[in-house]
Short mmCIF file of C-alpha atoms in Angstrom, two decimals:
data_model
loop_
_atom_site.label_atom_id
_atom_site.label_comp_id
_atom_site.label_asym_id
_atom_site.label_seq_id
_atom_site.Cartn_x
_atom_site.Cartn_y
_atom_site.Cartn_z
CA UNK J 1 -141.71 307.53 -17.43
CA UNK J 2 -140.62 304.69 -19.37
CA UNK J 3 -137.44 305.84 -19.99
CA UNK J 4 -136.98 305.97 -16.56
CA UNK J 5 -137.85 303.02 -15.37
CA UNK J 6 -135.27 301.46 -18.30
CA UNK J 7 -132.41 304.01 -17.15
CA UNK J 8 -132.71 303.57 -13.15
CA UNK J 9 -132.87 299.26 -14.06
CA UNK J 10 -130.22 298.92 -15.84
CA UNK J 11 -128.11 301.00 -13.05
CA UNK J 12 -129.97 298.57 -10.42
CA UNK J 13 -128.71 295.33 -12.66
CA UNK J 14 -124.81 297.09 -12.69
CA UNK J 15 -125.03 297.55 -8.67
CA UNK J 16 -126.27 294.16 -7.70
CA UNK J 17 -123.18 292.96 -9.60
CA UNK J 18 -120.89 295.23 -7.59
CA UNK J 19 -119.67 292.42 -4.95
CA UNK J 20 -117.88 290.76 -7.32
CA UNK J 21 -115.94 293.77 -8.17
CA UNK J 22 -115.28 294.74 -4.79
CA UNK J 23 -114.27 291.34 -3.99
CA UNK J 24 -111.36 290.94 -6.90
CA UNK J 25 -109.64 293.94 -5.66
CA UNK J 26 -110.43 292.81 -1.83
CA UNK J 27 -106.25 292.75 -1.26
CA UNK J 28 -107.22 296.86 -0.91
CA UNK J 29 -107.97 298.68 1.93
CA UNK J 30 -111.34 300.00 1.52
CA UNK J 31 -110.41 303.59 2.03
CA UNK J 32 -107.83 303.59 -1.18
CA UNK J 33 -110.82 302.05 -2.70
CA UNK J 34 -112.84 304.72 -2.52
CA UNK J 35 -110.08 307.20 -3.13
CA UNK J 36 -109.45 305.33 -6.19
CA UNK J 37 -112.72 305.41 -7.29
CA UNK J 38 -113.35 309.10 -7.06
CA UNK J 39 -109.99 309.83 -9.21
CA UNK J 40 -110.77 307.68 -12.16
CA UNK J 41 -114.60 308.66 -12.19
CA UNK J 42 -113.70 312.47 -12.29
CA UNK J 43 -110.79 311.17 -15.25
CA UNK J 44 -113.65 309.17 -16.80
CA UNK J 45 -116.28 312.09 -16.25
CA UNK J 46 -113.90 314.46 -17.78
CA UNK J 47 -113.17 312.55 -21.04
CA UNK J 48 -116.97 312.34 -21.76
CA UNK J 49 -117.53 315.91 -21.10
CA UNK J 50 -114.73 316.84 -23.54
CA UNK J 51 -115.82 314.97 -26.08
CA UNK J 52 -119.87 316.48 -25.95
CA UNK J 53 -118.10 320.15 -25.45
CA UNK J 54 -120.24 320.54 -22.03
CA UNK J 55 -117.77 322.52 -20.01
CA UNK J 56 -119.84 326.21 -19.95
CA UNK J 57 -121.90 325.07 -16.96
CA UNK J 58 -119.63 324.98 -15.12
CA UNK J 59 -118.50 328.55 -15.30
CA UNK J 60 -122.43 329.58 -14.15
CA UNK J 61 -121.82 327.62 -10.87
CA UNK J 62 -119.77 330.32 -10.01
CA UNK J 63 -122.97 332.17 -8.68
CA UNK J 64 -124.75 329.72 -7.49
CA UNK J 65 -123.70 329.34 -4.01
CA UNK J 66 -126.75 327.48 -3.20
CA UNK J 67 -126.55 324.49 -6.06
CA UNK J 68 -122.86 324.09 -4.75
CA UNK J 69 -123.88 323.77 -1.55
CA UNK J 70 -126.33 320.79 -2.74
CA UNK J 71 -123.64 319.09 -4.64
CA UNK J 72 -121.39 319.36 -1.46
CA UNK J 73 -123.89 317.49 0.55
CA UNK J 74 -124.55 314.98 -2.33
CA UNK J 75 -120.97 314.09 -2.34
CA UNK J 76 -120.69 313.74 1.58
CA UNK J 77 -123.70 311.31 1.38
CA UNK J 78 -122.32 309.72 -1.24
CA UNK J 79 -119.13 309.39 0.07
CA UNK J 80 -120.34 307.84 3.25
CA UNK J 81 -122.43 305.31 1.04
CA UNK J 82 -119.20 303.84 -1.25
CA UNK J 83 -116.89 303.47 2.44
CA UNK J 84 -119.81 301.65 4.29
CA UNK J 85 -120.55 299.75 1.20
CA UNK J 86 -117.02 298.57 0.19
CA UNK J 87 -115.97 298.32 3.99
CA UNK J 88 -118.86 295.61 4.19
CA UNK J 89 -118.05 293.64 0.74
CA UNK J 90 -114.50 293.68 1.89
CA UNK J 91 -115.16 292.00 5.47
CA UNK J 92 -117.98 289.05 4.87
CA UNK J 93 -121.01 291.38 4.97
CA UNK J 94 -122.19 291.00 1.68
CA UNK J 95 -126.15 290.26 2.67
CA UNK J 96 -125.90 292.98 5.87
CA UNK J 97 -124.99 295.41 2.77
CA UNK J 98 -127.94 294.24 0.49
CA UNK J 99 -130.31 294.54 3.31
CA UNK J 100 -129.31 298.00 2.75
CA UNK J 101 -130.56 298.48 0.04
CA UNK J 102 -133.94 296.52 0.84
CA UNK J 103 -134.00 299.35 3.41
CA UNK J 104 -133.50 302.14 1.37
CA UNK J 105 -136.81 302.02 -1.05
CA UNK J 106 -138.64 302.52 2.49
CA UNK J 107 -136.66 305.46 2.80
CA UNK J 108 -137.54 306.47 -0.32
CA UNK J 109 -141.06 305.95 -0.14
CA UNK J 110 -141.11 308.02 3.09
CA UNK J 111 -138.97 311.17 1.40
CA UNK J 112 -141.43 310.98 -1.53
CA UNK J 113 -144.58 311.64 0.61
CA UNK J 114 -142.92 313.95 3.07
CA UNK J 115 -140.88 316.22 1.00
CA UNK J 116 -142.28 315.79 -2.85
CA UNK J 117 -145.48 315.59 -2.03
CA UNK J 118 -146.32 312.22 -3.56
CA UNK J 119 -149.25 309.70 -3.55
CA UNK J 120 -149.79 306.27 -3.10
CA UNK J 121 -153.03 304.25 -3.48
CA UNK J 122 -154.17 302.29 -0.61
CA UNK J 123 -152.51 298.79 -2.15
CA UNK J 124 -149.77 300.68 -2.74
CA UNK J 125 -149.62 301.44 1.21
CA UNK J 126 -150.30 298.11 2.07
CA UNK J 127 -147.26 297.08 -0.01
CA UNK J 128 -145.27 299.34 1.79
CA UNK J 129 -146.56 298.23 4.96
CA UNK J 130 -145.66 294.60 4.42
CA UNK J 131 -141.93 295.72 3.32
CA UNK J 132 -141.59 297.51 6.38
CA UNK J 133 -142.69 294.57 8.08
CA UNK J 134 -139.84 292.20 6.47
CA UNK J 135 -137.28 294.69 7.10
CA UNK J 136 -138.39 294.89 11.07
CA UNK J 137 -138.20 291.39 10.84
CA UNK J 138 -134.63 290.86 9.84
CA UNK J 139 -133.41 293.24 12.05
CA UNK J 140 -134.91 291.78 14.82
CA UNK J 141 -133.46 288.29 14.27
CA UNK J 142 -130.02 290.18 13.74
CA UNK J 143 -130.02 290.90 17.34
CA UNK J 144 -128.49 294.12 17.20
CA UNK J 145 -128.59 297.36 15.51
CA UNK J 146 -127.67 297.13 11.92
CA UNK J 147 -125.60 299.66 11.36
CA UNK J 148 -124.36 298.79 7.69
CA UNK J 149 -127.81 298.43 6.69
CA UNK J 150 -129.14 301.57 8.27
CA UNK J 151 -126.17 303.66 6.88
CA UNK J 152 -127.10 302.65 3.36
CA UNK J 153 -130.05 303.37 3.01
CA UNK J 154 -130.35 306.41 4.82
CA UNK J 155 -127.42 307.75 2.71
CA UNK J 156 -128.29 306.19 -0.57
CA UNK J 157 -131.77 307.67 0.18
CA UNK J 158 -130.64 311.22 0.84
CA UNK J 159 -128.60 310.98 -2.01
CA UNK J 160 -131.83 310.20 -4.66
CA UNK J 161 -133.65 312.24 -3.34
CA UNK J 162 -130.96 315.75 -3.92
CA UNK J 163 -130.38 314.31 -7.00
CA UNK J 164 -133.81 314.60 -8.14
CA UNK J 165 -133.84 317.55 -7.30
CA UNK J 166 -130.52 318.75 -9.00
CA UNK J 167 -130.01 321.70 -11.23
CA UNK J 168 -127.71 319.99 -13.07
CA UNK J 169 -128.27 316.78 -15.25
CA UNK J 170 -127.03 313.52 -14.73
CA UNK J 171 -123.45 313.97 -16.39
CA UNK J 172 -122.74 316.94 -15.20
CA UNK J 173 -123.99 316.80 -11.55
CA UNK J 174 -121.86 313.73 -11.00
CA UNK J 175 -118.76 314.82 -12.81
CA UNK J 176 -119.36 318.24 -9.82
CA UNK J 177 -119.94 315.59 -7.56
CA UNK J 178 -116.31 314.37 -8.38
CA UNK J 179 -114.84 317.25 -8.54
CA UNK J 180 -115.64 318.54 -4.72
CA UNK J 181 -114.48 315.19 -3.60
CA UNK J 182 -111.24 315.16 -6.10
CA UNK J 183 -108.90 317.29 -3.56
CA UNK J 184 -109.13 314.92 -0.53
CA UNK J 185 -108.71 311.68 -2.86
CA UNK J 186 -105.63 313.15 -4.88
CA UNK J 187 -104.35 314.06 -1.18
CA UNK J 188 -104.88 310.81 0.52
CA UNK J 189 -103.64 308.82 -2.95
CA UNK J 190 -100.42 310.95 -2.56
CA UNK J 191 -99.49 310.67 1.17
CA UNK J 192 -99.99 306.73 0.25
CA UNK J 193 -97.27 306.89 -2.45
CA UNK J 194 -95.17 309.27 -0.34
CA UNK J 195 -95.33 305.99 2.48
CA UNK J 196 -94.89 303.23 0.00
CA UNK J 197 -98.49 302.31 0.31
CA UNK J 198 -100.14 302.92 -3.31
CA UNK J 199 -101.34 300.10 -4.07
CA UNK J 200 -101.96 301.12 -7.37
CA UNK J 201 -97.72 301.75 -7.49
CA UNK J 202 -96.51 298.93 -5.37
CA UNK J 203 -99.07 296.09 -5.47
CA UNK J 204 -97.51 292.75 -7.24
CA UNK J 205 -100.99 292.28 -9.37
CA UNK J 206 -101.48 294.14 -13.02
CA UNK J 207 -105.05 292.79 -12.57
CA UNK J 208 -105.59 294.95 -9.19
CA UNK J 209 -103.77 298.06 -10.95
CA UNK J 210 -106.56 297.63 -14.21
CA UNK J 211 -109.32 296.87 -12.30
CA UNK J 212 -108.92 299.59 -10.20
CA UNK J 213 -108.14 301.95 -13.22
CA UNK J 214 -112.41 300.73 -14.15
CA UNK J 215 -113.62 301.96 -11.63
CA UNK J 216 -113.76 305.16 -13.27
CA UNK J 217 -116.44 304.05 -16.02
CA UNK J 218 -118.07 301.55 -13.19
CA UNK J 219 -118.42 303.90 -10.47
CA UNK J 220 -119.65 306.41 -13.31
CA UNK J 221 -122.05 304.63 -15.76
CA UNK J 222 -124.36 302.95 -12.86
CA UNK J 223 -124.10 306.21 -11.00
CA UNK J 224 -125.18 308.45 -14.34
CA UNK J 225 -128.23 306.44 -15.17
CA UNK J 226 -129.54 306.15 -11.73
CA UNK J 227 -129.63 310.15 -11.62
CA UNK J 228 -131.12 310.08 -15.13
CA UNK J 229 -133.86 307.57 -14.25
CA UNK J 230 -134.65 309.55 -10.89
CA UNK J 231 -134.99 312.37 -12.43
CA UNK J 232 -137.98 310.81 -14.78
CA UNK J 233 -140.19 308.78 -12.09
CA UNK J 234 -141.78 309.23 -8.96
CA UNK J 235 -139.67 307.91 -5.60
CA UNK J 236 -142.45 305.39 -5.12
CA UNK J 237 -141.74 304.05 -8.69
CA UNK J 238 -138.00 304.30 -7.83
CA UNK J 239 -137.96 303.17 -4.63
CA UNK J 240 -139.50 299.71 -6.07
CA UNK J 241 -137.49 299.48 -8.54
CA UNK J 242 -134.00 298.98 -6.33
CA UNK J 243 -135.33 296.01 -4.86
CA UNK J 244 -133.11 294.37 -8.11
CA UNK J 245 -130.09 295.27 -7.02
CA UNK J 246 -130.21 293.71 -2.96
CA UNK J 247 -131.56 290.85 -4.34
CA UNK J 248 -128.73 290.42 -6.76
CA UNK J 249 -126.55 290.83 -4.18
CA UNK J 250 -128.40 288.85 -1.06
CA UNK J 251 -128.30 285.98 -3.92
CA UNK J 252 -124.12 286.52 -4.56
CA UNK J 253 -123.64 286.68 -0.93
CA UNK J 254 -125.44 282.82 -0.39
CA UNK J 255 -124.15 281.11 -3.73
CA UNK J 256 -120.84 283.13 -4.57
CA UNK J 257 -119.68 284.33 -1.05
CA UNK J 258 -121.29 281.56 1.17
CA UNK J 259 -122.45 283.40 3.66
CA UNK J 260 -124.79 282.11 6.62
CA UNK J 261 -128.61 282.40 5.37
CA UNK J 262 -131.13 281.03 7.94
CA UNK J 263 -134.73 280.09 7.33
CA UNK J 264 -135.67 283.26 9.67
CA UNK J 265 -133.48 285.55 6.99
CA UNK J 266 -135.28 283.92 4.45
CA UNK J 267 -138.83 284.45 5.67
CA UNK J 268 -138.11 288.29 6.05
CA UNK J 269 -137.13 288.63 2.43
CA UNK J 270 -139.66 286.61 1.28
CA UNK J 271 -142.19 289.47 2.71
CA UNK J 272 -140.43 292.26 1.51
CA UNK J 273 -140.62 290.27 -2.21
CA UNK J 274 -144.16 289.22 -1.50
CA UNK J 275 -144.63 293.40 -1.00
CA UNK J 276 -142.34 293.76 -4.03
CA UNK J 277 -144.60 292.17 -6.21
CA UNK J 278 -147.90 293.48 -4.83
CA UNK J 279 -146.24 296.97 -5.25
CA UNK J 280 -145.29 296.61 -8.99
CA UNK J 281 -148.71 295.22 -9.47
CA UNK J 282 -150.18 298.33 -8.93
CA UNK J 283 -147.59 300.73 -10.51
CA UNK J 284 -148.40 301.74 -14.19
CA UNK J 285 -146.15 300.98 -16.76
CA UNK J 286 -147.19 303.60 -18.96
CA UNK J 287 -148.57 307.04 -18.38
CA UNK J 288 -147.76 310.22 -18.09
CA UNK J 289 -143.80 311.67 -17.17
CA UNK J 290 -143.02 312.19 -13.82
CA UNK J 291 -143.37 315.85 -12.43
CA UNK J 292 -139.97 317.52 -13.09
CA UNK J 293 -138.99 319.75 -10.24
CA UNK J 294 -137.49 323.13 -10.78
CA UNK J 295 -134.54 323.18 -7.95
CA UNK J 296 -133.33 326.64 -7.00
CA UNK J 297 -130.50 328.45 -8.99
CA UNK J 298 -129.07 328.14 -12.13
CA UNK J 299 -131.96 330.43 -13.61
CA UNK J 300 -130.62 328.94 -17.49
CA UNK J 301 -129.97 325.38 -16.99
CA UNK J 302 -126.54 323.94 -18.04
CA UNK J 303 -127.74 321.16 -19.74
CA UNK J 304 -131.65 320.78 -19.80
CA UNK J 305 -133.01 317.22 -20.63
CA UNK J 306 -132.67 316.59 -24.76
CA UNK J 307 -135.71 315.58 -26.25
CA UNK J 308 -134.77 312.62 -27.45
CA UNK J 309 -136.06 309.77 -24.98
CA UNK J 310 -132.59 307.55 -25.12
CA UNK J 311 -129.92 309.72 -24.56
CA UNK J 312 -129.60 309.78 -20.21
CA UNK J 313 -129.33 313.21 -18.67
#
């Protein structure tokens, strides 16, 4: 469980820096963005898996109709999570998108107990309670549905939760992940050169071309030791846990971005880090590993975990 907790922080830390990515490549339309970013992960990916020689699972996916059709819905969700995300980065929403993410714990909390079957002590609960609480809070005072916030979470949510559940390790589920979204990313990237539109081509910056080149390894890393750490811990532990990265981001979007944050903002996420801290209280640091799950298909895993505790997948 340790290792875990270490792997799903550190991706945490990497996300609640991601504004200030987004934001020095903000002269691109969000939907290249993400097209961009799916390309160079799956180039990334692919160097990595040629270099560890872990190319046979794929080959057993062939009859496996039903972990395909889990990776499909993985990539939709997360899909719809990188758009909303960069969309909002791109466009002055930097604390909508972290509240987001305060959001999505909840939802992971809530998955946990309904579909895995997990337990919380009654502090635990009351923690929970009081989150909920501070997110109600700030979406009253926003006056209106928030529909960046809700989309995260709910998607990022989804999105831990089939991953946790995933036949395939962290490397290789994501690099499949890339792959079913690959087609419509190499299409869209091409009609864009074909119009004189590629920003990649024709932009007048060699700092937009490299740092959109990253976001292979940035999209990837983050992405590879989340899945790794949820695999480990409970969605309780996890949910709890991604309170690091809105925070890092709520933070960027008052100092860095200077967006408006109002003493009513500030009393909601003072709750939810009041809850935050009553929550972590009661969560062991030690223990026992976290219940693996044994998802359907692939009968002879692809890649089972190593033993060795520091190597992710």
């Amino acid at each position: 469980m340790n290792t875990g907790i270490v792997y799903a922080t550190l991706a945490f830390l990497c996300w609640g820096l991601f504004p200030l990515y987004f934001h020095a490549i903000g002269e691109v339309p969000p939907l290249e963005i993400l097209a961009h970013r799916m390309l160079w992960s799956l180039l990334f990916l692919s160097i990595v898996l040629s270099v560890r020689g872990q190319w046979k699972w794929l080959l057993r996916l062939r009859h496996e109709p039903r972990v395909v059709a889990g990776f499909v819905a993985s990539a939709v969700l997360l899909t719809a999570n990188w758009f909303v995300y960069i969309w909002a980065v791109n466009n002055g929403h930097v604390i909508d998108a972290s509240l987001g993410y305060f959001i999505n714990p909840l939802v992971n909390v809530l998955l946990g107990l309904l579909v895995l079957k997990e337990k919380l002590r009654r502090p635990q609960w009351l923690a929970v309670g009081l989150a909920a609480c501070g997110v109600a809070w700030l979406t009253w005072q926003a006056g209106q549905l928030p529909w960046i916030a809700l989309t995260l979470g709910l998607t990022f949510g989804g999105y831990g939760l089939l991953r946790k559940m995933a036949a395939l390790a962290a490397l290789e589920g994501l690099s499949f992940e890339t792959m079913i979204l690959f087609p419509a990313a190499l299409a869209y990237v091409v009609w864009l050169s074909l119009h004189g539109q590629n920003t990649f081509l024709n932009g007048g910056h060699d700092a937009t071309r490299w740092l959109l080149a990253a976001a292979g390894p940035i999209t990837a890393i983050p992405l590879l030791l989340f899945a790794a750490g949820a695999r480990r811990i409970p969605m309780a532990v996890l949910g709890m846990l991604q309170y690091i990265s809105p925070t890092m981001q709520m933070l960027l979007g008052v100092v860095y971005f200077h967006e408006v944050f109002t003493p009513e903002r500030l009393a909601g996420f003072a709750v939810i880090w009041g809850a935050l801290g009553l929550y972590v209280a009661e969560v062991p640091v030690g223990g026992a590993p976290a219940r693996r799950l044994r998802p359907p298909g692939l009968r002879h895993p692809a890649a089972p975990v190593p033993p060795r505790p520091g190597r992710p997948g």
